[in-house]
Amino acid sequence: MRWDRVIACVLIILGIGYASYSYVMYLQKVEVVEKITPSEASKLADQKSKSLTSVPVQPVIVPKVQRPKQGEKFAYLYIPRLKERLPVIEGTNDEQLAYGVGHYERSVLPGEGDNAVLSGHRDTVLQRLGELNKGDTLQVVTPQGSFVYRITKTWVTDASDQSVIVSHKLPILTLTTCYPFGYIGSAPDRYIVQAKLVAKF
């Protein structure tokens, strides 16, 4: 067999494999990502308006007995700009990230003081994370309440950078995903969105 035919066959197989992977990721996103309903959008807009004049927010303290178990869906992340609602799962391994945004277990829960860290795949739930801007709001609804965060900054960092998960003196929310978004294979960097707690309801 001629080498050009071998190379052509290999490229075809790789192309089919990538197309299949992309389709599976698309189906996973369709299953997990939910669109915000008009009534939810109206409520979020009202709470965003109220948060603009809110006084400093007192974080909650979640008792140990109320903390979610690994693999448990315990909250929803609302992203008004994208009109998306994402389930939040306790844990960040592949099994948990297949069902939504994962909560880094060593970080505080959303609404608590310090740095609550959420992660998700760049080709499913957080595929559009790069569309968010400084000043946009994020809202996390948990059994303890509804917490509004306003984005303060976004940046790209190396995959080995652990500073994004360290403790913080203020109640913040950190979202992380692999970067570049369209990268094939194991991405070398991370895209970070950080937001401060501005209101709770």
PDB file of C-alpha atoms in Angstrom:
ATOM      1  CA  MET A   1       0.000   0.000   0.000  1.00  0.00           C
ATOM      2  CA  ARG A   2       1.324   3.426  -0.898  1.00  0.00           C
ATOM      3  CA  TRP A   3       2.229   5.744   1.969  1.00  0.00           C
ATOM      4  CA  ASP A   4      -0.023   8.511   0.701  1.00  0.00           C
ATOM      5  CA  ARG A   5      -2.995   6.149   0.990  1.00  0.00           C
ATOM      6  CA  VAL A   6      -1.955   5.137   4.503  1.00  0.00           C
ATOM      7  CA  ILE A   7      -1.711   8.772   5.556  1.00  0.00           C
ATOM      8  CA  ALA A   8      -5.074   9.525   3.943  1.00  0.00           C
ATOM      9  CA  CYS A   9      -6.708   6.636   5.824  1.00  0.00           C
ATOM     10  CA  VAL A  10      -5.199   7.771   9.123  1.00  0.00           C
ATOM     11  CA  LEU A  11      -6.433  11.327   8.585  1.00  0.00           C
ATOM     12  CA  ILE A  12      -9.919  10.074   7.746  1.00  0.00           C
ATOM     13  CA  ILE A  13     -10.011   7.938  10.904  1.00  0.00           C
ATOM     14  CA  LEU A  14      -8.807  10.860  13.018  1.00  0.00           C
ATOM     15  CA  GLY A  15     -11.410  13.108  11.426  1.00  0.00           C
ATOM     16  CA  ILE A  16     -14.202  10.651  12.145  1.00  0.00           C
ATOM     17  CA  GLY A  17     -12.971  10.264  15.719  1.00  0.00           C
ATOM     18  CA  TYR A  18     -12.902  14.014  16.311  1.00  0.00           C
ATOM     19  CA  ALA A  19     -16.339  14.468  14.743  1.00  0.00           C
ATOM     20  CA  SER A  20     -17.733  11.710  16.963  1.00  0.00           C
ATOM     21  CA  TYR A  21     -16.162  13.273  20.065  1.00  0.00           C
ATOM     22  CA  SER A  22     -17.563  16.701  19.161  1.00  0.00           C
ATOM     23  CA  TYR A  23     -21.025  15.216  18.661  1.00  0.00           C
ATOM     24  CA  VAL A  24     -20.912  13.445  22.027  1.00  0.00           C
ATOM     25  CA  MET A  25     -19.831  16.696  23.716  1.00  0.00           C
ATOM     26  CA  TYR A  26     -22.664  18.542  21.961  1.00  0.00           C
ATOM     27  CA  LEU A  27     -25.225  16.005  23.172  1.00  0.00           C
ATOM     28  CA  GLN A  28     -23.829  16.262  26.695  1.00  0.00           C
ATOM     29  CA  LYS A  29     -24.183  20.043  26.610  1.00  0.00           C
ATOM     30  CA  VAL A  30     -27.770  19.783  25.324  1.00  0.00           C
ATOM     31  CA  GLU A  31     -28.623  17.436  28.200  1.00  0.00           C
ATOM     32  CA  VAL A  32     -27.043  19.600  30.918  1.00  0.00           C
ATOM     33  CA  VAL A  33     -27.383  23.258  29.899  1.00  0.00           C
ATOM     34  CA  GLU A  34     -30.871  24.659  30.395  1.00  0.00           C
ATOM     35  CA  LYS A  35     -32.219  27.919  29.029  1.00  0.00           C
ATOM     36  CA  ILE A  36     -33.483  30.493  31.521  1.00  0.00           C
ATOM     37  CA  THR A  37     -37.253  30.900  31.260  1.00  0.00           C
ATOM     38  CA  PRO A  38     -38.823  34.370  30.779  1.00  0.00           C
ATOM     39  CA  SER A  39     -40.100  34.374  34.378  1.00  0.00           C
ATOM     40  CA  GLU A  40     -36.643  33.453  35.683  1.00  0.00           C
ATOM     41  CA  ALA A  41     -35.072  36.163  33.517  1.00  0.00           C
ATOM     42  CA  SER A  42     -37.474  38.748  34.956  1.00  0.00           C
ATOM     43  CA  LYS A  43     -36.712  37.669  38.520  1.00  0.00           C
ATOM     44  CA  LEU A  44     -32.951  37.742  37.886  1.00  0.00           C
ATOM     45  CA  ALA A  45     -33.191  41.224  36.369  1.00  0.00           C
ATOM     46  CA  ASP A  46     -35.120  42.454  39.408  1.00  0.00           C
ATOM     47  CA  GLN A  47     -32.578  40.980  41.824  1.00  0.00           C
ATOM     48  CA  LYS A  48     -29.707  42.402  39.771  1.00  0.00           C
ATOM     49  CA  SER A  49     -31.291  45.853  40.017  1.00  0.00           C
ATOM     50  CA  LYS A  50     -31.645  45.518  43.784  1.00  0.00           C
ATOM     51  CA  SER A  51     -28.045  44.310  44.116  1.00  0.00           C
ATOM     52  CA  LEU A  52     -26.744  47.577  42.617  1.00  0.00           C
ATOM     53  CA  THR A  53     -27.680  49.424  45.799  1.00  0.00           C
ATOM     54  CA  SER A  54     -27.137  46.621  48.286  1.00  0.00           C
ATOM     55  CA  VAL A  55     -25.115  47.154  51.443  1.00  0.00           C
ATOM     56  CA  PRO A  56     -22.116  44.848  52.062  1.00  0.00           C
ATOM     57  CA  VAL A  57     -23.315  41.256  52.187  1.00  0.00           C
ATOM     58  CA  GLN A  58     -22.877  39.070  55.244  1.00  0.00           C
ATOM     59  CA  PRO A  59     -21.813  35.588  54.050  1.00  0.00           C
ATOM     60  CA  VAL A  60     -23.664  32.528  55.298  1.00  0.00           C
ATOM     61  CA  ILE A  61     -22.190  29.641  57.258  1.00  0.00           C
ATOM     62  CA  VAL A  62     -23.313  26.207  56.099  1.00  0.00           C
ATOM     63  CA  PRO A  63     -23.425  23.593  58.903  1.00  0.00           C
ATOM     64  CA  LYS A  64     -21.441  20.436  58.234  1.00  0.00           C
ATOM     65  CA  VAL A  65     -24.604  18.312  58.227  1.00  0.00           C
ATOM     66  CA  GLN A  66     -26.018  20.426  55.372  1.00  0.00           C
ATOM     67  CA  ARG A  67     -22.961  20.209  53.139  1.00  0.00           C
ATOM     68  CA  PRO A  68     -23.507  18.253  49.909  1.00  0.00           C
ATOM     69  CA  LYS A  69     -22.126  14.772  49.377  1.00  0.00           C
ATOM     70  CA  GLN A  70     -19.780  13.995  46.496  1.00  0.00           C
ATOM     71  CA  GLY A  71     -21.727  13.669  43.253  1.00  0.00           C
ATOM     72  CA  GLU A  72     -24.804  15.439  44.651  1.00  0.00           C
ATOM     73  CA  LYS A  73     -26.496  18.212  42.675  1.00  0.00           C
ATOM     74  CA  PHE A  74     -26.972  20.930  45.272  1.00  0.00           C
ATOM     75  CA  ALA A  75     -27.315  24.229  43.399  1.00  0.00           C
ATOM     76  CA  TYR A  76     -27.905  26.004  40.102  1.00  0.00           C
ATOM     77  CA  LEU A  77     -25.618  28.554  38.486  1.00  0.00           C
ATOM     78  CA  TYR A  78     -27.546  31.190  36.527  1.00  0.00           C
ATOM     79  CA  ILE A  79     -25.693  33.192  33.868  1.00  0.00           C
ATOM     80  CA  PRO A  80     -28.086  35.968  32.757  1.00  0.00           C
ATOM     81  CA  ARG A  81     -25.938  37.249  29.873  1.00  0.00           C
ATOM     82  CA  LEU A  82     -25.922  33.786  28.290  1.00  0.00           C
ATOM     83  CA  LYS A  83     -29.500  33.009  29.378  1.00  0.00           C
ATOM     84  CA  GLU A  84     -28.255  29.697  30.767  1.00  0.00           C
ATOM     85  CA  ARG A  85     -28.872  27.699  33.919  1.00  0.00           C
ATOM     86  CA  LEU A  86     -26.313  25.074  34.919  1.00  0.00           C
ATOM     87  CA  PRO A  87     -26.574  22.405  37.632  1.00  0.00           C
ATOM     88  CA  VAL A  88     -23.804  22.517  40.241  1.00  0.00           C
ATOM     89  CA  ILE A  89     -22.433  19.146  41.356  1.00  0.00           C
ATOM     90  CA  GLU A  90     -20.236  18.448  44.370  1.00  0.00           C
ATOM     91  CA  GLY A  91     -16.825  17.339  43.084  1.00  0.00           C
ATOM     92  CA  THR A  92     -14.694  17.979  40.021  1.00  0.00           C
ATOM     93  CA  ASN A  93     -13.715  14.588  38.629  1.00  0.00           C
ATOM     94  CA  ASP A  94     -14.828  13.478  35.156  1.00  0.00           C
ATOM     95  CA  GLU A  95     -17.884  11.645  36.455  1.00  0.00           C
ATOM     96  CA  GLN A  96     -19.221  14.747  38.203  1.00  0.00           C
ATOM     97  CA  LEU A  97     -18.304  17.170  35.404  1.00  0.00           C
ATOM     98  CA  ALA A  98     -20.356  15.069  32.991  1.00  0.00           C
ATOM     99  CA  TYR A  99     -23.485  16.281  34.793  1.00  0.00           C
ATOM    100  CA  GLY A 100     -22.786  19.986  35.195  1.00  0.00           C
ATOM    101  CA  VAL A 101     -20.438  22.474  36.806  1.00  0.00           C
ATOM    102  CA  GLY A 102     -18.320  20.929  39.548  1.00  0.00           C
ATOM    103  CA  HIS A 103     -17.695  22.476  42.957  1.00  0.00           C
ATOM    104  CA  TYR A 104     -14.091  22.136  44.131  1.00  0.00           C
ATOM    105  CA  GLU A 105     -14.575  20.285  47.411  1.00  0.00           C
ATOM    106  CA  ARG A 106     -11.724  21.992  49.254  1.00  0.00           C
ATOM    107  CA  SER A 107     -13.265  25.411  48.696  1.00  0.00           C
ATOM    108  CA  VAL A 108     -16.177  26.999  50.550  1.00  0.00           C
ATOM    109  CA  LEU A 109     -19.708  26.699  49.246  1.00  0.00           C
ATOM    110  CA  PRO A 110     -21.257  29.552  47.231  1.00  0.00           C
ATOM    111  CA  GLY A 111     -22.601  32.171  49.623  1.00  0.00           C
ATOM    112  CA  GLU A 112     -19.997  31.468  52.298  1.00  0.00           C
ATOM    113  CA  GLY A 113     -17.058  33.732  53.066  1.00  0.00           C
ATOM    114  CA  ASP A 114     -13.793  33.107  51.172  1.00  0.00           C
ATOM    115  CA  ASN A 115     -13.314  31.678  47.665  1.00  0.00           C
ATOM    116  CA  ALA A 116     -15.946  29.309  46.226  1.00  0.00           C
ATOM    117  CA  VAL A 117     -14.477  27.562  43.174  1.00  0.00           C
ATOM    118  CA  LEU A 118     -16.522  26.041  40.332  1.00  0.00           C
ATOM    119  CA  SER A 119     -15.078  24.233  37.301  1.00  0.00           C
ATOM    120  CA  GLY A 120     -16.511  22.872  34.064  1.00  0.00           C
ATOM    121  CA  HIS A 121     -15.550  21.549  30.652  1.00  0.00           C
ATOM    122  CA  ARG A 122     -14.781  24.132  27.972  1.00  0.00           C
ATOM    123  CA  ASP A 123     -16.592  22.106  25.308  1.00  0.00           C
ATOM    124  CA  THR A 124     -19.839  21.578  27.237  1.00  0.00           C
ATOM    125  CA  VAL A 125     -21.195  23.614  30.165  1.00  0.00           C
ATOM    126  CA  LEU A 126     -18.642  26.464  30.102  1.00  0.00           C
ATOM    127  CA  GLN A 127     -18.224  26.631  26.341  1.00  0.00           C
ATOM    128  CA  ARG A 128     -19.341  30.292  26.282  1.00  0.00           C
ATOM    129  CA  LEU A 129     -17.489  31.471  29.382  1.00  0.00           C
ATOM    130  CA  GLY A 130     -15.318  33.769  27.257  1.00  0.00           C
ATOM    131  CA  GLU A 131     -18.396  35.837  26.334  1.00  0.00           C
ATOM    132  CA  LEU A 132     -18.749  37.188  29.868  1.00  0.00           C
ATOM    133  CA  ASN A 133     -17.490  40.670  30.715  1.00  0.00           C
ATOM    134  CA  LYS A 134     -16.501  42.608  33.794  1.00  0.00           C
ATOM    135  CA  GLY A 135     -19.680  43.855  35.466  1.00  0.00           C
ATOM    136  CA  ASP A 136     -21.851  40.926  34.355  1.00  0.00           C
ATOM    137  CA  THR A 137     -23.656  39.066  37.109  1.00  0.00           C
ATOM    138  CA  LEU A 138     -23.720  35.420  38.103  1.00  0.00           C
ATOM    139  CA  GLN A 139     -26.260  33.955  40.474  1.00  0.00           C
ATOM    140  CA  VAL A 140     -26.018  30.757  42.475  1.00  0.00           C
ATOM    141  CA  VAL A 141     -29.191  29.342  44.006  1.00  0.00           C
ATOM    142  CA  THR A 142     -28.601  26.913  46.879  1.00  0.00           C
ATOM    143  CA  PRO A 143     -30.699  25.555  49.769  1.00  0.00           C
ATOM    144  CA  GLN A 144     -29.209  28.378  51.872  1.00  0.00           C
ATOM    145  CA  GLY A 145     -30.370  31.181  49.559  1.00  0.00           C
ATOM    146  CA  SER A 146     -29.816  32.961  46.266  1.00  0.00           C
ATOM    147  CA  PHE A 147     -26.434  34.680  45.919  1.00  0.00           C
ATOM    148  CA  VAL A 148     -25.617  37.345  43.330  1.00  0.00           C
ATOM    149  CA  TYR A 149     -22.007  37.854  42.247  1.00  0.00           C
ATOM    150  CA  ARG A 150     -20.641  40.594  39.981  1.00  0.00           C
ATOM    151  CA  ILE A 151     -17.670  39.770  37.752  1.00  0.00           C
ATOM    152  CA  THR A 152     -14.583  41.791  38.672  1.00  0.00           C
ATOM    153  CA  LYS A 153     -12.013  40.303  36.293  1.00  0.00           C
ATOM    154  CA  THR A 154     -11.210  37.572  33.776  1.00  0.00           C
ATOM    155  CA  TRP A 155      -7.808  36.235  32.761  1.00  0.00           C
ATOM    156  CA  VAL A 156      -5.864  33.323  31.304  1.00  0.00           C
ATOM    157  CA  THR A 157      -3.300  31.424  33.344  1.00  0.00           C
ATOM    158  CA  ASP A 158      -1.197  28.284  33.151  1.00  0.00           C
ATOM    159  CA  ALA A 159      -2.886  24.978  33.966  1.00  0.00           C
ATOM    160  CA  SER A 160      -0.515  24.461  36.899  1.00  0.00           C
ATOM    161  CA  ASP A 161      -1.390  27.796  38.539  1.00  0.00           C
ATOM    162  CA  GLN A 162      -2.863  27.012  41.970  1.00  0.00           C
ATOM    163  CA  SER A 163      -3.378  30.641  42.989  1.00  0.00           C
ATOM    164  CA  VAL A 164      -6.948  30.654  41.645  1.00  0.00           C
ATOM    165  CA  ILE A 165      -8.093  28.247  44.365  1.00  0.00           C
ATOM    166  CA  VAL A 166      -6.378  29.858  47.353  1.00  0.00           C
ATOM    167  CA  SER A 167      -8.204  31.455  50.266  1.00  0.00           C
ATOM    168  CA  HIS A 168      -9.519  35.006  49.874  1.00  0.00           C
ATOM    169  CA  LYS A 169     -10.415  37.611  52.485  1.00  0.00           C
ATOM    170  CA  LEU A 170     -13.670  38.511  50.694  1.00  0.00           C
ATOM    171  CA  PRO A 171     -16.561  36.251  49.612  1.00  0.00           C
ATOM    172  CA  ILE A 172     -15.880  35.570  45.929  1.00  0.00           C
ATOM    173  CA  LEU A 173     -16.826  33.075  43.236  1.00  0.00           C
ATOM    174  CA  THR A 174     -14.195  31.696  40.850  1.00  0.00           C
ATOM    175  CA  LEU A 175     -15.102  29.883  37.621  1.00  0.00           C
ATOM    176  CA  THR A 176     -12.405  27.908  35.807  1.00  0.00           C
ATOM    177  CA  THR A 177     -12.266  25.992  32.532  1.00  0.00           C
ATOM    178  CA  CYS A 178      -9.612  24.757  30.125  1.00  0.00           C
ATOM    179  CA  TYR A 179      -8.280  27.153  27.482  1.00  0.00           C
ATOM    180  CA  PRO A 180      -8.048  27.781  24.524  1.00  0.00           C
ATOM    181  CA  PHE A 181     -11.718  26.931  24.026  1.00  0.00           C
ATOM    182  CA  GLY A 182     -11.248  25.351  20.597  1.00  0.00           C
ATOM    183  CA  TYR A 183      -8.054  23.485  21.481  1.00  0.00           C
ATOM    184  CA  ILE A 184      -7.869  19.823  20.436  1.00  0.00           C
ATOM    185  CA  GLY A 185      -6.481  17.609  23.179  1.00  0.00           C
ATOM    186  CA  SER A 186      -5.359  18.528  26.686  1.00  0.00           C
ATOM    187  CA  ALA A 187      -5.417  22.333  26.830  1.00  0.00           C
ATOM    188  CA  PRO A 188      -2.308  24.007  28.308  1.00  0.00           C
ATOM    189  CA  ASP A 189      -4.042  26.929  30.028  1.00  0.00           C
ATOM    190  CA  ARG A 190      -7.044  27.861  32.144  1.00  0.00           C
ATOM    191  CA  TYR A 191      -9.615  30.614  31.603  1.00  0.00           C
ATOM    192  CA  ILE A 192     -10.643  32.252  34.871  1.00  0.00           C
ATOM    193  CA  VAL A 193     -13.664  34.358  35.788  1.00  0.00           C
ATOM    194  CA  GLN A 194     -13.747  35.890  39.258  1.00  0.00           C
ATOM    195  CA  ALA A 195     -16.719  37.654  40.838  1.00  0.00           C
ATOM    196  CA  LYS A 196     -17.505  39.228  44.211  1.00  0.00           C
ATOM    197  CA  LEU A 197     -20.620  38.610  46.282  1.00  0.00           C
ATOM    198  CA  VAL A 198     -22.887  41.669  46.058  1.00  0.00           C
ATOM    199  CA  ALA A 199     -26.308  40.469  47.231  1.00  0.00           C
ATOM    200  CA  LYS A 200     -28.244  37.578  48.705  1.00  0.00           C
ATOM    201  CA  PHE A 201     -31.965  36.827  48.714  1.00  0.00           C
TER     202      PHE A 201
END
